[in-house]
PDB file of C-alpha atoms in Angstrom:
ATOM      1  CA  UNK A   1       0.000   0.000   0.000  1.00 73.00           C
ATOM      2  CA  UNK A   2       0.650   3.702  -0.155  1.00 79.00           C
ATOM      3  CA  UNK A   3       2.395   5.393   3.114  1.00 76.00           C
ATOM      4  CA  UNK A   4       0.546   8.652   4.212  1.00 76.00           C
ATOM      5  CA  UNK A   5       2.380  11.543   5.988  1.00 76.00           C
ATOM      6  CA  UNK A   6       1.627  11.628   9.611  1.00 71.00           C
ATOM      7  CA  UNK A   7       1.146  15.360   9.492  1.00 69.00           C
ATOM      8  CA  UNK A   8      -1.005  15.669   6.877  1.00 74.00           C
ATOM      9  CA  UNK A   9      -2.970  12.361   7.165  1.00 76.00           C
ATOM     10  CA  UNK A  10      -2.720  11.552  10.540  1.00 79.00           C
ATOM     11  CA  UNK A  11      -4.482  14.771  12.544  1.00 81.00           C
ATOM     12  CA  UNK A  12      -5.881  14.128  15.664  1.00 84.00           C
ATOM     13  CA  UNK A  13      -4.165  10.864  16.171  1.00 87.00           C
ATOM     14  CA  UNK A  14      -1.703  10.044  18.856  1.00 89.00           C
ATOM     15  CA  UNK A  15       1.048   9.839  16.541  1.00 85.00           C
ATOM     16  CA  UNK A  16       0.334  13.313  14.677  1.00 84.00           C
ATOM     17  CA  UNK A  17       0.647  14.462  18.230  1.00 88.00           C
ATOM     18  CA  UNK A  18       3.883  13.324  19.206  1.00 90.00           C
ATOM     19  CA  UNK A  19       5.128  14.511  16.013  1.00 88.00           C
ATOM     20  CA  UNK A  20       3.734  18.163  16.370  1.00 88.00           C
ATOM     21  CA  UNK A  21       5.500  18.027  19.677  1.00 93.00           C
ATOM     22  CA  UNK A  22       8.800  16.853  18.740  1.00 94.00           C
ATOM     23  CA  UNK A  23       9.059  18.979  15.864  1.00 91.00           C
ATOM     24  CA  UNK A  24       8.033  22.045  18.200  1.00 94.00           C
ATOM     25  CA  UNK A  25      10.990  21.117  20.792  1.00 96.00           C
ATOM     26  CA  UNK A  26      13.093  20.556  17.346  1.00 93.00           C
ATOM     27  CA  UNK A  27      11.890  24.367  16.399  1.00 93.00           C
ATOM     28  CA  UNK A  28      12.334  26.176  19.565  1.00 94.00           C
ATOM     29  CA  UNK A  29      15.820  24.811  20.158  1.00 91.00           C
ATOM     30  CA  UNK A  30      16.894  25.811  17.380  1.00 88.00           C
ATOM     31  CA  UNK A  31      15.297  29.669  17.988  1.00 90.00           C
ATOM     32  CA  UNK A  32      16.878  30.032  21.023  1.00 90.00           C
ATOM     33  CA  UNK A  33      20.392  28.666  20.178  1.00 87.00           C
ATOM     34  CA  UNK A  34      22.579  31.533  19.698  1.00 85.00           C
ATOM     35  CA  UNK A  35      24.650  30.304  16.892  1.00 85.00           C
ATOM     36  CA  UNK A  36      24.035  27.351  14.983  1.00 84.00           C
ATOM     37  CA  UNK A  37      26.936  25.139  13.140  1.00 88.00           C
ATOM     38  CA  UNK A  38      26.400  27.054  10.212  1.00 91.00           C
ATOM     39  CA  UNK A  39      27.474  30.392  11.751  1.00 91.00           C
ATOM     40  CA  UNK A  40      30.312  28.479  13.611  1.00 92.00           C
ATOM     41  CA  UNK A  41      31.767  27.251  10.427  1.00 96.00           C
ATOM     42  CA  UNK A  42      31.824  31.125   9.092  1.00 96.00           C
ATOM     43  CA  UNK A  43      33.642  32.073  11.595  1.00 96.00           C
ATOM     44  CA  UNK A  44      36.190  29.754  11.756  1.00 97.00           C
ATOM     45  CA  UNK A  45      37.090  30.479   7.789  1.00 98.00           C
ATOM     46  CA  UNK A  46      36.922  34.229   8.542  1.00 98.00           C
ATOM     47  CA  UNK A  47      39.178  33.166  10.916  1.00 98.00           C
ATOM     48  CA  UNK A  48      41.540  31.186   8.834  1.00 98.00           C
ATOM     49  CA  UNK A  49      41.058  33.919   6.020  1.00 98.00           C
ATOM     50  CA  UNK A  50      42.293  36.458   8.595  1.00 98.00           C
ATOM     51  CA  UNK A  51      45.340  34.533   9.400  1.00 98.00           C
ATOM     52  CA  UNK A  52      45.880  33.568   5.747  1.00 98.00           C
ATOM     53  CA  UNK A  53      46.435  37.244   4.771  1.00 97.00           C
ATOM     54  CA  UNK A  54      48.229  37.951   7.969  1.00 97.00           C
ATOM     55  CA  UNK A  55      51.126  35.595   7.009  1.00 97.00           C
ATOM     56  CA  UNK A  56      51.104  37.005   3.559  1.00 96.00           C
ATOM     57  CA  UNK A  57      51.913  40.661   4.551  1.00 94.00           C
ATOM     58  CA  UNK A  58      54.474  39.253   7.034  1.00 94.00           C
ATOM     59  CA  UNK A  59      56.242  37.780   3.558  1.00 90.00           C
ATOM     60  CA  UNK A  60      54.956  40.972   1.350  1.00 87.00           C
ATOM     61  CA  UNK A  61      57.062  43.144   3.851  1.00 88.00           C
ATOM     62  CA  UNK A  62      60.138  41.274   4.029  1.00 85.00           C
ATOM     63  CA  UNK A  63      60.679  41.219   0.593  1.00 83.00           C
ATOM     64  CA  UNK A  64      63.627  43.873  -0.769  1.00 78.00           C
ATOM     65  CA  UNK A  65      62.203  46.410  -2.718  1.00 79.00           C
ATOM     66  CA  UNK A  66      65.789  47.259  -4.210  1.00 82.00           C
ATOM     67  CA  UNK A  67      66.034  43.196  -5.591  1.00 80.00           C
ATOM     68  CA  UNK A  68      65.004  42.995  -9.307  1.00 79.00           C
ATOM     69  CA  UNK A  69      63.332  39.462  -8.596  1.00 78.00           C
ATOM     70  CA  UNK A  70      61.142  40.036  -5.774  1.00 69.00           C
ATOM     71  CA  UNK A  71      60.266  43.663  -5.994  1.00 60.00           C
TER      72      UNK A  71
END
């Protein structure tokens, strides 16, 4: 046979209540997390990106600007 969704096919059953529940402790975990992994992630490769460049204008400024090759 065919397999129904519980939350549109199954209102005002025990199940379609459990599910309403768990997805409401699902949704307000997530509202009152203050960052989620998403954010976390951004971070850490503004992070890295941040460090990246720092280390290249360490090199940029040791360079000679007199030598033919590096400046």
């Amino acid at each position: 046979g065919k397999i129904y969704p519980v939350i549109t096919h199954g209102r005002g059953t025990d199940v379609h209540i459990q599910m309403s529940n768990v997805a409401r402790q699902i949704f307000l975990g997530y509202r009152d997390s203050a960052s989620t992994r998403l954010d976390q992630y951004a971070a850490l490769l503004q992070k890295n990106r941040a460090n990246r460049d720092e280390l290249f204008s360490r090199r940029l400024s040791k360079l000679s600007s007199q030598c033919l090759v590096c400046g």
